[in-house]
Structures are given as C-alpha cells and as structure tokens.
PDB file of C-alpha atoms and ligand atoms in Angstrom:
ATOM      1  CA  UNK A   1      88.117  84.552 140.559  1.00  0.00           C
ATOM      2  CA  UNK A   2      91.229  82.287 140.017  1.00  0.00           C
ATOM      3  CA  UNK A   3      92.771  81.452 142.839  1.00  0.00           C
ATOM      4  CA  UNK A   4      96.094  82.715 141.824  1.00  0.00           C
ATOM      5  CA  UNK A   5      94.404  86.174 142.391  1.00  0.00           C
ATOM      6  CA  UNK A   6      95.218  88.462 145.368  1.00  0.00           C
ATOM      7  CA  UNK A   7      92.454  91.205 144.421  1.00  0.00           C
ATOM      8  CA  UNK A   8      91.182  92.455 141.418  1.00  0.00           C
ATOM      9  CA  UNK A   9      92.361  95.698 140.656  1.00  0.00           C
ATOM     10  CA  UNK A  10      90.688  97.044 136.975  1.00  0.00           C
ATOM     11  CA  UNK A  11      87.694  95.202 137.130  1.00  0.00           C
ATOM     12  CA  UNK A  12      85.434  94.220 133.436  1.00  0.00           C
ATOM     13  CA  UNK A  13      83.213  96.702 133.657  1.00  0.00           C
ATOM     14  CA  UNK A  14      86.075  99.606 134.360  1.00  0.00           C
ATOM     15  CA  UNK A  15      87.845  98.132 131.664  1.00  0.00           C
ATOM     16  CA  UNK A  16      84.740  98.737 128.813  1.00  0.00           C
ATOM     17  CA  UNK A  17      84.623 102.080 130.855  1.00  0.00           C
ATOM     18  CA  UNK A  18      88.368 103.249 130.073  1.00  0.00           C
ATOM     19  CA  UNK A  19      88.653 101.647 126.038  1.00  0.00           C
ATOM     20  CA  UNK A  20      85.078 104.146 125.445  1.00  0.00           C
ATOM     21  CA  UNK A  21      86.594 106.486 127.308  1.00  0.00           C
ATOM     22  CA  UNK A  22      90.279 106.859 125.566  1.00  0.00           C
ATOM     23  CA  UNK A  23      88.441 106.156 122.670  1.00  0.00           C
ATOM     24  CA  UNK A  24      86.538 109.086 122.150  1.00  0.00           C
ATOM     25  CA  UNK A  25      90.109 111.357 123.113  1.00  0.00           C
ATOM     26  CA  UNK A  26      91.453 110.264 119.638  1.00  0.00           C
ATOM     27  CA  UNK A  27      88.008 110.064 117.744  1.00  0.00           C
ATOM     28  CA  UNK A  28      88.088 113.352 118.592  1.00  0.00           C
ATOM     29  CA  UNK A  29      91.936 114.109 118.248  1.00  0.00           C
ATOM     30  CA  UNK A  30      92.581 112.388 114.615  1.00  0.00           C
ATOM     31  CA  UNK A  31      88.681 113.709 112.689  1.00  0.00           C
ATOM     32  CA  UNK A  32      90.468 116.430 111.277  1.00  0.00           C
ATOM     33  CA  UNK A  33      93.730 114.295 109.758  1.00  0.00           C
ATOM     34  CA  UNK A  34      94.670 113.377 106.130  1.00  0.00           C
ATOM     35  CA  UNK A  35      96.461 110.690 106.831  1.00  0.00           C
ATOM     36  CA  UNK A  36      96.127 107.350 107.402  1.00  0.00           C
ATOM     37  CA  UNK A  37      95.544 106.082 111.096  1.00  0.00           C
ATOM     38  CA  UNK A  38      97.406 102.881 112.506  1.00  0.00           C
ATOM     39  CA  UNK A  39      97.258 101.093 115.819  1.00  0.00           C
ATOM     40  CA  UNK A  40     100.284  99.924 116.281  1.00  0.00           C
ATOM     41  CA  UNK A  41      99.514  95.795 118.676  1.00  0.00           C
ATOM     42  CA  UNK A  42     101.889  95.470 120.535  1.00  0.00           C
ATOM     43  CA  UNK A  43     101.987  91.637 120.708  1.00  0.00           C
ATOM     44  CA  UNK A  44     101.420  89.421 122.895  1.00  0.00           C
ATOM     45  CA  UNK A  45     100.245  91.577 125.855  1.00  0.00           C
ATOM     46  CA  UNK A  46      98.445  94.425 124.013  1.00  0.00           C
ATOM     47  CA  UNK A  47      96.150  92.379 121.731  1.00  0.00           C
ATOM     48  CA  UNK A  48      93.421  92.199 124.355  1.00  0.00           C
ATOM     49  CA  UNK A  49      93.334  95.756 124.649  1.00  0.00           C
ATOM     50  CA  UNK A  50      93.815  96.366 121.509  1.00  0.00           C
ATOM     51  CA  UNK A  51      90.937  94.528 120.774  1.00  0.00           C
ATOM     52  CA  UNK A  52      88.611  96.664 122.725  1.00  0.00           C
ATOM     53  CA  UNK A  53      89.127  99.827 122.074  1.00  0.00           C
ATOM     54  CA  UNK A  54      89.413  99.198 118.125  1.00  0.00           C
ATOM     55  CA  UNK A  55      85.816  98.602 118.474  1.00  0.00           C
ATOM     56  CA  UNK A  56      84.732 101.893 119.451  1.00  0.00           C
ATOM     57  CA  UNK A  57      87.105 104.549 118.311  1.00  0.00           C
ATOM     58  CA  UNK A  58      84.720 106.189 115.418  1.00  0.00           C
ATOM     59  CA  UNK A  59      87.003 106.270 112.663  1.00  0.00           C
ATOM     60  CA  UNK A  60      88.638 104.234 109.960  1.00  0.00           C
ATOM     61  CA  UNK A  61      91.866 102.116 111.615  1.00  0.00           C
ATOM     62  CA  UNK A  62      94.262  99.902 110.109  1.00  0.00           C
ATOM     63  CA  UNK A  63      95.869  97.025 112.199  1.00  0.00           C
ATOM     64  CA  UNK A  64      99.123  95.729 111.965  1.00  0.00           C
ATOM     65  CA  UNK A  65     101.385  93.795 114.828  1.00  0.00           C
ATOM     66  CA  UNK A  66     105.538  93.722 116.180  1.00  0.00           C
ATOM     67  CA  UNK A  67     106.741  91.974 118.157  1.00  0.00           C
ATOM     68  CA  UNK A  68     109.589  94.112 120.445  1.00  0.00           C
ATOM     69  CA  UNK A  69     111.803  93.740 123.699  1.00  0.00           C
ATOM     70  CA  UNK A  70     113.930  95.566 125.783  1.00  0.00           C
ATOM     71  CA  UNK A  71     117.629  95.583 126.628  1.00  0.00           C
ATOM     72  CA  UNK A  72     116.948  94.778 130.830  1.00  0.00           C
ATOM     73  CA  UNK A  73     118.360  97.771 132.793  1.00  0.00           C
ATOM     74  CA  UNK A  74     122.019  98.542 132.238  1.00  0.00           C
ATOM     75  CA  UNK A  75     122.468  96.552 129.827  1.00  0.00           C
ATOM     76  CA  UNK A  76     122.332  98.902 127.041  1.00  0.00           C
ATOM     77  CA  UNK A  77     122.927 102.849 127.720  1.00  0.00           C
ATOM     78  CA  UNK A  78     122.292 103.629 124.254  1.00  0.00           C
ATOM     79  CA  UNK A  79     119.049 101.916 124.053  1.00  0.00           C
ATOM     80  CA  UNK A  80     118.204  99.602 122.057  1.00  0.00           C
ATOM     81  CA  UNK A  81     115.493  97.280 121.203  1.00  0.00           C
ATOM     82  CA  UNK A  82     115.357  93.447 120.422  1.00  0.00           C
ATOM     83  CA  UNK A  83     112.568  94.234 117.835  1.00  0.00           C
ATOM     84  CA  UNK A  84     111.083  90.003 116.679  1.00  0.00           C
ATOM     85  CA  UNK A  85     108.629  91.405 114.547  1.00  0.00           C
ATOM     86  CA  UNK A  86     109.179  94.868 112.453  1.00  0.00           C
ATOM     87  CA  UNK A  87     106.483  96.386 110.442  1.00  0.00           C
ATOM     88  CA  UNK A  88     107.098  96.159 106.828  1.00  0.00           C
ATOM     89  CA  UNK A  89     105.654  99.164 105.314  1.00  0.00           C
ATOM     90  CA  UNK A  90     105.605 100.941 102.305  1.00  0.00           C
ATOM     91  CA  UNK A  91     103.347 104.158 103.629  1.00  0.00           C
ATOM     92  CA  UNK A  92     105.713 105.290 106.664  1.00  0.00           C
ATOM     93  CA  UNK A  93     105.084 108.967 105.579  1.00  0.00           C
ATOM     94  CA  UNK A  94     101.516 108.449 105.406  1.00  0.00           C
ATOM     95  CA  UNK A  95     100.460 107.132 109.144  1.00  0.00           C
ATOM     96  CA  UNK A  96      99.773 108.426 112.089  1.00  0.00           C
ATOM     97  CA  UNK A  97     100.113 105.809 114.542  1.00  0.00           C
ATOM     98  CA  UNK A  98      98.962 105.027 117.872  1.00  0.00           C
ATOM     99  CA  UNK A  99     101.741 102.201 119.879  1.00  0.00           C
ATOM    100  CA  UNK A 100      98.874 100.688 122.128  1.00  0.00           C
ATOM    101  CA  UNK A 101     100.680  99.237 124.392  1.00  0.00           C
ATOM    102  CA  UNK A 102      99.221  96.859 127.872  1.00  0.00           C
ATOM    103  CA  UNK A 103     101.626  98.401 130.321  1.00  0.00           C
ATOM    104  CA  UNK A 104     104.665 101.472 130.784  1.00  0.00           C
ATOM    105  CA  UNK A 105     106.912  99.849 133.538  1.00  0.00           C
ATOM    106  CA  UNK A 106     110.790 101.229 133.183  1.00  0.00           C
ATOM    107  CA  UNK A 107     109.435 102.940 129.642  1.00  0.00           C
ATOM    108  CA  UNK A 108     112.361 101.809 128.091  1.00  0.00           C
ATOM    109  CA  UNK A 109     109.900  99.765 125.455  1.00  0.00           C
ATOM    110  CA  UNK A 110     108.088 102.390 124.513  1.00  0.00           C
ATOM    111  CA  UNK A 111     110.560 105.377 124.975  1.00  0.00           C
ATOM    112  CA  UNK A 112     112.741 103.459 122.239  1.00  0.00           C
ATOM    113  CA  UNK A 113     110.031 102.284 119.959  1.00  0.00           C
ATOM    114  CA  UNK A 114     108.590 105.560 119.316  1.00  0.00           C
ATOM    115  CA  UNK A 115     111.694 106.951 118.488  1.00  0.00           C
ATOM    116  CA  UNK A 116     112.910 103.930 115.993  1.00  0.00           C
ATOM    117  CA  UNK A 117     108.609 104.616 113.967  1.00  0.00           C
ATOM    118  CA  UNK A 118     110.057 107.712 114.196  1.00  0.00           C
ATOM    119  CA  UNK A 119     113.054 107.147 112.058  1.00  0.00           C
ATOM    120  CA  UNK A 120     111.201 104.485 110.356  1.00  0.00           C
ATOM    121  CA  UNK A 121     109.569 108.046 108.630  1.00  0.00           C
ATOM    122  CA  UNK A 122     105.930 107.693 110.486  1.00  0.00           C
ATOM    123  CA  UNK A 123     104.426 110.634 109.955  1.00  0.00           C
ATOM    124  CA  UNK A 124     103.104 110.608 113.720  1.00  0.00           C
ATOM    125  CA  UNK A 125     103.567 108.058 116.619  1.00  0.00           C
ATOM    126  CA  UNK A 126     102.144 108.900 119.811  1.00  0.00           C
ATOM    127  CA  UNK A 127     101.591 106.002 122.993  1.00  0.00           C
ATOM    128  CA  UNK A 128      98.395 104.437 124.316  1.00  0.00           C
ATOM    129  CA  UNK A 129      99.148 102.315 127.910  1.00  0.00           C
ATOM    130  CA  UNK A 130      96.265 100.516 129.108  1.00  0.00           C
ATOM    131  CA  UNK A 131      98.482 100.696 132.235  1.00  0.00           C
ATOM    132  CA  UNK A 132     101.014 102.086 133.876  1.00  0.00           C
ATOM    133  CA  UNK A 133     103.046 102.631 137.206  1.00  0.00           C
ATOM    134  CA  UNK A 134     104.708 105.917 136.406  1.00  0.00           C
ATOM    135  CA  UNK A 135     106.395 104.318 139.677  1.00  0.00           C
ATOM    136  CA  UNK A 136     108.940 102.422 138.288  1.00  0.00           C
ATOM    137  CA  UNK A 137     110.154 103.820 135.061  1.00  0.00           C
ATOM    138  CA  UNK A 138     114.269 103.942 134.770  1.00  0.00           C
ATOM    139  CA  UNK A 139     113.545 106.565 131.258  1.00  0.00           C
ATOM    140  CA  UNK A 140     111.764 109.471 131.693  1.00  0.00           C
ATOM    141  CA  UNK A 141     108.229 109.298 129.333  1.00  0.00           C
ATOM    142  CA  UNK A 142     104.662 109.901 128.852  1.00  0.00           C
ATOM    143  CA  UNK A 143     102.287 107.802 126.992  1.00  0.00           C
ATOM    144  CA  UNK A 144      99.414 110.265 125.049  1.00  0.00           C
ATOM    145  CA  UNK A 145      97.075 108.653 126.518  1.00  0.00           C
ATOM    146  CA  UNK A 146      95.843 106.670 129.523  1.00  0.00           C
ATOM    147  CA  UNK A 147      93.894 103.664 130.709  1.00  0.00           C
ATOM    148  CA  UNK A 148      94.371 103.660 134.554  1.00  0.00           C
ATOM    149  CA  UNK A 149      97.328 104.587 136.593  1.00  0.00           C
ATOM    150  CA  UNK A 150      98.378 102.046 139.427  1.00  0.00           C
ATOM    151  CA  UNK A 151     100.545 100.878 142.181  1.00  0.00           C
ATOM    152  CA  UNK A 152     103.976  99.149 142.485  1.00  0.00           C
ATOM    153  CA  UNK A 153     102.007  95.110 141.903  1.00  0.00           C
ATOM    154  CA  UNK A 154     102.389  92.495 139.106  1.00  0.00           C
ATOM    155  CA  UNK A 155      99.916  91.853 137.623  1.00  0.00           C
ATOM    156  CA  UNK A 156      98.083  89.850 135.185  1.00  0.00           C
ATOM    157  CA  UNK A 157      95.449  89.274 133.256  1.00  0.00           C
ATOM    158  CA  UNK A 158      93.643  90.650 129.714  1.00  0.00           C
ATOM    159  CA  UNK A 159      96.606  90.120 127.983  1.00  0.00           C
ATOM    160  CA  UNK A 160      98.975  90.826 130.727  1.00  0.00           C
ATOM    161  CA  UNK A 161     100.990  86.930 131.534  1.00  0.00           C
ATOM    162  CA  UNK A 162     102.459  85.562 133.969  1.00  0.00           C
ATOM    163  CA  UNK A 163     105.289  82.957 132.130  1.00  0.00           C
ATOM    164  CA  UNK A 164     102.032  83.050 129.968  1.00  0.00           C
ATOM    165  CA  UNK A 165     100.003  81.983 132.151  1.00  0.00           C
ATOM    166  CA  UNK A 166      96.251  84.589 132.919  1.00  0.00           C
ATOM    167  CA  UNK A 167      96.227  86.152 129.731  1.00  0.00           C
ATOM    168  CA  UNK A 168      92.332  85.581 128.521  1.00  0.00           C
ATOM    169  CA  UNK A 169      90.896  87.153 132.416  1.00  0.00           C
ATOM    170  CA  UNK A 170      88.079  89.142 131.806  1.00  0.00           C
ATOM    171  CA  UNK A 171      89.892  91.626 134.274  1.00  0.00           C
ATOM    172  CA  UNK A 172      93.080  92.837 135.483  1.00  0.00           C
ATOM    173  CA  UNK A 173      94.305  91.336 138.567  1.00  0.00           C
ATOM    174  CA  UNK A 174      97.048  91.545 141.164  1.00  0.00           C
ATOM    175  CA  UNK A 175      99.293  87.795 141.370  1.00  0.00           C
ATOM    176  CA  UNK A 176      99.912  85.900 144.806  1.00  0.00           C
ATOM    177  CA  UNK A 177     103.463  86.251 145.045  1.00  0.00           C
ATOM    178  CA  UNK A 178     103.334  82.821 146.124  1.00  0.00           C
ATOM    179  CA  UNK A 179     102.958  82.710 142.960  1.00  0.00           C
ATOM    180  CA  UNK A 180     106.687  83.365 141.573  1.00  0.00           C
ATOM    181  CA  UNK A 181     108.408  83.603 144.783  1.00  0.00           C
ATOM    182  CA  UNK A 182     110.262  80.542 144.593  1.00  0.00           C
ATOM    183  CA  UNK A 183     110.842  79.822 141.514  1.00  0.00           C
TER     184      UNK A 183
HETATM  185  P1  IMP B   1     109.027  98.829 130.269  1.00  0.00           P
HETATM  186  O1  IMP B   1     108.332  99.803 130.484  1.00  0.00           O
HETATM  187  O2  IMP B   1     110.142  99.026 128.481  1.00  0.00           O
HETATM  188  O3  IMP B   1     110.107  97.748 131.411  1.00  0.00           O
HETATM  189  O4  IMP B   1     108.884  97.405 129.541  1.00  0.00           O
HETATM  190  C1  IMP B   1     106.765  97.637 129.709  1.00  0.00           C
HETATM  191  C2  IMP B   1     106.302  96.046 129.109  1.00  0.00           C
HETATM  192  O5  IMP B   1     106.987  94.585 130.818  1.00  0.00           O
HETATM  193  C3  IMP B   1     105.406  95.405 129.271  1.00  0.00           C
HETATM  194  O6  IMP B   1     104.960  95.001 128.462  1.00  0.00           O
HETATM  195  C4  IMP B   1     105.056  94.176 129.914  1.00  0.00           C
HETATM  196  O7  IMP B   1     104.975  93.219 128.883  1.00  0.00           O
HETATM  197  C5  IMP B   1     106.452  93.920 131.005  1.00  0.00           C
HETATM  198  N1  IMP B   1     105.774  94.023 132.030  1.00  0.00           N
HETATM  199  C6  IMP B   1     105.851  94.761 132.727  1.00  0.00           C
HETATM  200  N2  IMP B   1     105.298  94.807 133.891  1.00  0.00           N
HETATM  201  C7  IMP B   1     104.305  94.293 133.869  1.00  0.00           C
HETATM  202  C8  IMP B   1     103.182  92.965 135.019  1.00  0.00           C
HETATM  203  O8  IMP B   1     102.217  94.298 136.180  1.00  0.00           O
HETATM  204  N3  IMP B   1     102.942  92.263 134.200  1.00  0.00           N
HETATM  205  C9  IMP B   1     102.732  91.794 133.605  1.00  0.00           C
HETATM  206  N4  IMP B   1     103.920  91.472 132.349  1.00  0.00           N
HETATM  207  C10 IMP B   1     104.387  93.534 132.801  1.00  0.00           C
HETATM  208 MG1   MG B   2     103.938  94.308 126.985  1.00  0.00          MG
END
C-alpha cells in the first residue's frame, strides 16, 4: 500500500462490483430509450471510473468530456460553475446524458452542471457518482446512481487526487493528514 495512505476505503474488488451493479442499473433503465446514450465524464477525477463503467454497460454508448469547477462556497449565491472545457454538440435534444462524477461533496458542481445541460437542451440528464459524502452537502442534491456513501474524510485514488497526485492508485484510500497539514 502507498505510504501516504492511512486506510483503504474501497478496494479493487468492491470497485469492480460497484461498476458492475451501476452498469446493470443503467442498462436496464435505458434499454427502451430511442435517444442516444451519452456518458459525460467530468475531468479529471472521473476518468478511471468512467473507463471501468462503460465497458460493463450492455447498450451502445457515446462518450464525451467536460472540465468544470465550482466556485467556492460564499463567492456566488446565484450558483454558477466555471466551465474550462464545454460540451460541443449539435444534437442535444437527441441525447440522454449521464454525467459521470468521481465524488460529490458540497453538491454544487453537479447541481449547477445538470441545470446547465438541461438549459443547453439535452433530452434528459441524470447523474452517476462513484462516491458520495452526503454529510458535506451545502445544496440539496441527490445523484441517480451512487457507488458508495463514505464518511467525511479526504480520499484519493482511482482517479481522485490531492494536488494532482495519487490518481493512479487502483483503490480509494484515506490520505494521511500529515501529507496536507502544514502545507
Ligand atoms: P462539489 O460536490 O461541488 O463540492 O465538488 C466535488 C468535487 O470536489 C469532486 O469532483 C472532486 O474534484 C472534489 N473532491 C471532493 N471531495 C474530495 C476528496 O475527498 N478527494 C478528492 N477530491 C475531492
Ligand atoms: Mg472532480
């Protein structure tokens, strides 16, 4: 195990089971849709989860990417997000979007992003997250597909980073506080 990791919260086996379960739910829910199914990966943290999830979905899927960041709490009461890389499509009203996220914390990113995608004209928008920390919510938000609910701890691995590090770990682990304290 990496020396900076205090504890493994979700191991490789459990992550595989989570991806298979969510892929089954998605395959069942969209089986009869006559729209195109688009998995929308939120860069960078969701790349690894998205790769595992898409392989297991038993339907034709398209993939796309957006890069967004939420304004810090208190800076914007109107609720906006910074869009660093946008979705460029002309067929918005012909697609069912599933936003694929690594983790939900305050809820700001996904609540603003789903509104934005609906305004852009998507036929439907749902959200899927590997991890959720509901105790951290600042705005009300419930994802449609959830991998695992976790306590309020800072985690890294399987795509999630601290200062761009640890994304390639094959599991989700709690980062030792010594790593970020005193920085
Ligand atoms: P929020 O729900 O808008 O507060 O933002 C969620 C985003 O914050 C995620 O996509 C991550 O980029 C980041 N984040 C929140 N909690 C963690 C964590 O424990 N580890 C790594 N990134 C996190
Ligand atoms: Mg993220």
